[in-house]
One Martini backbone bead per residue (centre of mass of N, CA, C, O) as a GRO file, in nm:
protein
  212
    1MET     BB    1  -4.349   0.152   1.955
    2GLY     BB    2  -4.176   0.220   2.224
    3GLN     BB    3  -4.238   0.284   2.571
    4LYS     BB    4  -4.041   0.518   2.746
    5VAL     BB    5  -3.954   0.521   3.094
    6ASN     BB    6  -3.842   0.672   3.358
    7PRO     BB    7  -3.759   0.504   3.644
    8ILE     BB    8  -3.767   0.750   3.840
    9GLY     BB    9  -4.033   0.891   3.750
   10PHE     BB   10  -4.210   0.629   3.801
   11ARG     BB   11  -4.117   0.649   4.138
   12LEU     BB   12  -4.240   0.898   4.226
   13GLY     BB   13  -4.348   0.891   4.573
   14ASN     BB   14  -4.249   0.591   4.650
   15ILE     BB   15  -3.917   0.609   4.650
   16TYR     BB   16  -3.877   0.883   4.528
   17THR     BB   17  -3.775   1.215   4.513
   18TRP     BB   18  -3.741   1.531   4.457
   19SER     BB   19  -3.481   1.754   4.354
   20SER     BB   20  -3.710   1.974   4.393
   21ARG     BB   21  -3.813   2.152   4.705
   22TRP     BB   22  -4.089   2.357   4.628
   23PHE     BB   23  -4.286   2.662   4.641
   24ALA     BB   24  -4.456   2.875   4.409
   25LYS     BB   25  -4.541   3.225   4.393
   26ASN     BB   26  -4.622   3.495   4.211
   27GLY     BB   27  -4.464   3.396   3.942
   28LEU     BB   28  -4.177   3.221   4.040
   29TYR     BB   29  -4.125   2.953   3.895
   30SER     BB   30  -3.932   3.022   3.654
   31GLN     BB   31  -3.710   3.146   3.831
   32TYR     BB   32  -3.647   2.897   4.005
   33LEU     BB   33  -3.587   2.696   3.777
   34LEU     BB   34  -3.348   2.850   3.650
   35GLU     BB   35  -3.176   2.857   3.908
   36ASP     BB   36  -3.150   2.552   3.946
   37GLN     BB   37  -2.999   2.499   3.680
   38LYS     BB   38  -2.752   2.676   3.746
   39ILE     BB   39  -2.666   2.534   4.004
   40ARG     BB   40  -2.625   2.251   3.890
   41LYS     BB   41  -2.426   2.310   3.660
   42PHE     BB   42  -2.205   2.439   3.832
   43ILE     BB   43  -2.156   2.209   4.039
   44MET     BB   44  -2.105   1.973   3.840
   45GLU     BB   45  -1.850   2.107   3.712
   46HIS     BB   46  -1.682   2.183   3.973
   47LEU     BB   47  -1.721   1.864   4.115
   48LYS     BB   48  -1.619   1.627   3.932
   49PRO     BB   49  -1.359   1.518   4.093
   50ALA     BB   50  -1.560   1.426   4.349
   51GLY     BB   51  -1.804   1.257   4.248
   52ILE     BB   52  -2.073   1.363   4.132
   53SER     BB   53  -2.432   1.296   4.116
   54LYS     BB   54  -2.618   1.514   4.283
   55VAL     BB   55  -2.871   1.788   4.317
   56GLU     BB   56  -3.041   1.925   4.587
   57ILE     BB   57  -3.331   2.151   4.631
   58GLU     BB   58  -3.415   2.388   4.883
   59ARG     BB   59  -3.694   2.595   5.005
   60SER     BB   60  -3.723   2.887   5.237
   61PHE     BB   61  -3.842   3.131   5.118
   62ASP     BB   62  -3.520   3.288   5.041
   63LYS     BB   63  -3.382   3.011   5.091
   64ARG     BB   64  -3.100   2.810   4.988
   65VAL     BB   65  -3.054   2.446   4.955
   66ALA     BB   66  -2.766   2.251   4.875
   67ILE     BB   67  -2.754   1.902   4.804
   68VAL     BB   68  -2.452   1.719   4.783
   69HIS     BB   69  -2.357   1.427   4.601
   70VAL     BB   70  -2.058   1.253   4.701
   71ALA     BB   71  -1.775   1.038   4.698
   72ARG     BB   72  -1.552   1.289   4.767
   73PRO     BB   73  -1.573   1.516   5.014
   74GLY     BB   74  -1.278   1.612   5.064
   75ILE     BB   75  -1.245   1.758   4.789
   76ALA     BB   76  -1.491   1.952   4.817
   77ILE     BB   77  -1.420   2.090   5.094
   78GLY     BB   78  -1.139   2.092   5.182
   79ARG     BB   79  -0.913   2.269   5.355
   80GLY     BB   80  -1.100   2.391   5.610
   81GLY     BB   81  -1.344   2.463   5.399
   82THR     BB   82  -1.256   2.617   5.130
   83GLY     BB   83  -1.432   2.488   4.910
   84ILE     BB   84  -1.706   2.594   5.005
   85GLU     BB   85  -1.642   2.898   5.000
   86GLN     BB   86  -1.568   2.917   4.699
   87LEU     BB   87  -1.830   2.804   4.584
   88LYS     BB   88  -2.022   3.008   4.717
   89ALA     BB   89  -1.897   3.268   4.601
   90ALA     BB   90  -1.936   3.194   4.299
   91LEU     BB   91  -2.247   3.152   4.317
   92VAL     BB   92  -2.327   3.432   4.422
   93LYS     BB   93  -2.210   3.584   4.177
   94LYS     BB   94  -2.371   3.440   3.950
   95LEU     BB   95  -2.670   3.497   4.095
   96LYS     BB   96  -2.679   3.770   4.249
   97ILE     BB   97  -2.653   3.757   4.563
   98VAL     BB   98  -2.670   3.966   4.825
   99ASP     BB   99  -2.709   3.735   5.048
  100SER     BB  100  -2.512   3.468   5.150
  101ASP     BB  101  -2.717   3.343   5.369
  102LYS     BB  102  -2.925   3.240   5.132
  103LEU     BB  103  -2.686   3.023   5.105
  104GLU     BB  104  -2.659   2.658   5.113
  105ILE     BB  105  -2.405   2.398   5.158
  106ARG     BB  106  -2.424   2.043   5.127
  107PHE     BB  107  -2.280   1.725   5.219
  108GLU     BB  108  -2.306   1.388   5.076
  109GLU     BB  109  -2.217   1.067   5.109
  110ILE     BB  110  -2.134   0.802   4.902
  111LYS     BB  111  -2.112   0.480   4.997
  112SER     BB  112  -2.176   0.344   4.688
  113PRO     BB  113  -2.047   0.415   4.387
  114ASP     BB  114  -2.113   0.126   4.238
  115LEU     BB  115  -2.448   0.208   4.289
  116ASP     BB  116  -2.422   0.455   4.092
  117ALA     BB  117  -2.535   0.537   3.787
  118TYR     BB  118  -2.390   0.805   3.719
  119LEU     BB  119  -2.099   0.719   3.789
  120ILE     BB  120  -2.090   0.484   3.592
  121ALA     BB  121  -2.155   0.642   3.331
  122GLN     BB  122  -1.915   0.839   3.358
  123SER     BB  123  -1.695   0.623   3.353
  124ILE     BB  124  -1.760   0.515   3.071
  125ALA     BB  125  -1.725   0.784   2.919
  126ASP     BB  126  -1.424   0.825   2.994
  127GLN     BB  127  -1.322   0.558   2.864
  128LEU     BB  128  -1.419   0.618   2.577
  129GLY     BB  129  -1.244   0.880   2.549
  130ARG     BB  130  -0.976   0.677   2.575
  131ARG     BB  131  -1.026   0.428   2.377
  132ILE     BB  132  -1.163   0.193   2.505
  133PRO     BB  133  -1.300  -0.092   2.470
  134PHE     BB  134  -1.640  -0.137   2.502
  135ARG     BB  135  -1.663  -0.436   2.592
  136ARG     BB  136  -1.473  -0.421   2.830
  137ILE     BB  137  -1.622  -0.206   2.986
  138MET     BB  138  -1.894  -0.352   3.022
  139ASN     BB  139  -1.793  -0.611   3.163
  140GLN     BB  140  -1.638  -0.481   3.400
  141THR     BB  141  -1.870  -0.307   3.514
  142GLN     BB  142  -2.087  -0.526   3.573
  143GLU     BB  143  -1.905  -0.685   3.769
  144ARG     BB  144  -1.857  -0.456   3.975
  145VAL     BB  145  -2.156  -0.409   4.049
  146ARG     BB  146  -2.222  -0.698   4.143
  147ARG     BB  147  -2.002  -0.704   4.375
  148SER     BB  148  -2.152  -0.456   4.534
  149GLY     BB  149  -2.480  -0.581   4.543
  150ALA     BB  150  -2.629  -0.613   4.295
  151LYS     BB  151  -2.913  -0.772   4.131
  152GLY     BB  152  -2.879  -0.572   3.877
  153VAL     BB  153  -2.759  -0.500   3.532
  154ARG     BB  154  -2.772  -0.235   3.274
  155ILE     BB  155  -2.604  -0.176   2.954
  156SER     BB  156  -2.608   0.103   2.714
  157LEU     BB  157  -2.492   0.152   2.377
  158SER     BB  158  -2.496   0.441   2.141
  159GLY     BB  159  -2.342   0.436   1.818
  160ARG     BB  160  -2.012   0.460   1.694
  161LEU     BB  161  -1.885   0.181   1.755
  162GLY     BB  162  -1.548   0.152   1.701
  163GLY     BB  163  -1.576   0.348   1.437
  164SER     BB  164  -1.816   0.301   1.280
  165GLU     BB  165  -2.032   0.396   1.025
  166ILE     BB  166  -2.265   0.259   1.186
  167ALA     BB  167  -2.503   0.287   1.401
  168ARG     BB  168  -2.548   0.132   1.730
  169ARG     BB  169  -2.658  -0.120   1.970
  170GLU     BB  170  -2.535  -0.210   2.300
  171THR     BB  171  -2.617  -0.486   2.531
  172VAL     BB  172  -2.596  -0.554   2.885
  173LYS     BB  173  -2.684  -0.829   3.118
  174ILE     BB  174  -2.728  -0.879   3.481
  175GLY     BB  175  -2.973  -1.016   3.604
  176ALA     BB  176  -3.228  -0.821   3.743
  177VAL     BB  177  -3.468  -0.573   3.570
  178PRO     BB  178  -3.766  -0.451   3.701
  179LEU     BB  179  -3.941  -0.197   3.544
  180HIS     BB  180  -4.259  -0.264   3.637
  181THR     BB  181  -4.168  -0.246   3.937
  182ILE     BB  182  -4.223  -0.011   4.172
  183ARG     BB  183  -4.070  -0.142   4.433
  184ALA     BB  184  -3.826  -0.123   4.262
  185GLU     BB  185  -3.489  -0.032   4.300
  186ILE     BB  186  -3.399   0.197   4.041
  187ASP     BB  187  -3.114   0.309   3.888
  188PHE     BB  188  -3.073   0.596   3.663
  189ALA     BB  189  -2.866   0.678   3.365
  190LYS     BB  190  -2.755   0.943   3.131
  191VAL     BB  191  -2.474   0.975   2.898
  192ASP     BB  192  -2.248   1.167   2.710
  193ALA     BB  193  -1.998   1.063   2.484
  194GLN     BB  194  -1.676   1.176   2.373
  195VAL     BB  195  -1.544   1.036   2.076
  196PRO     BB  196  -1.289   0.982   1.893
  197LYS     BB  197  -1.406   0.953   1.556
  198SER     BB  198  -1.731   0.900   1.670
  199GLY     BB  199  -1.844   1.094   1.869
  200THR     BB  200  -2.148   1.037   1.999
  201VAL     BB  201  -2.220   0.841   2.300
  202GLY     BB  202  -2.463   0.661   2.449
  203VAL     BB  203  -2.530   0.624   2.807
  204LYS     BB  204  -2.684   0.348   2.987
  205VAL     BB  205  -2.805   0.290   3.334
  206TRP     BB  206  -2.906   0.001   3.527
  207ILE     BB  207  -2.989  -0.046   3.886
  208TYR     BB  208  -3.059  -0.319   4.097
  209LYS     BB  209  -3.126  -0.319   4.468
  210GLY     BB  210  -3.421  -0.389   4.521
  211GLU     BB  211  -3.678  -0.409   4.749
  212THR     BB  212  -3.907  -0.192   4.952
   0.00000   0.00000   0.00000
């Protein structure tokens, strides 16, 4: 049986940092963790049209700072900053925060969306949902990622591909993807695609950006 390790978790502390950065005391860990999950889920669903990739959360005392990485910050911010205010108001109401100043939302633009594994995986999942042939999607996507400057890319789909009766896995790879090299900067993401008449198809993407 193969031992599979998440490439990002394998490099925590060396290349990547944690997506939640805070210390909890007096038995507040479970409360903070649950609140982080609610914040992430809400923001990821609300800002999906803006090309959201991830949400980082920092805490200092009782203040929460959500750092949102998006490909199209203009859509997320809205005209005159109305998007931020609406998102913050909805989040304050959902989390039942008494003082709205205890929550801050910042946006960071993703410079190269075609080098972000989550955005690529989400794009593949959306195309599968529109019933585009999976081989065409995989080939076109890996070529687009390579042209964006990646040194290697690997895409894996698993499920009832093409509406077949038996589930299988298809993988394409171009360039190098050194999973055992800790100094190698590898972005990884997995997304579930809902495909008509085929059910759920798992999408995994590895992008090798070079060594740090």
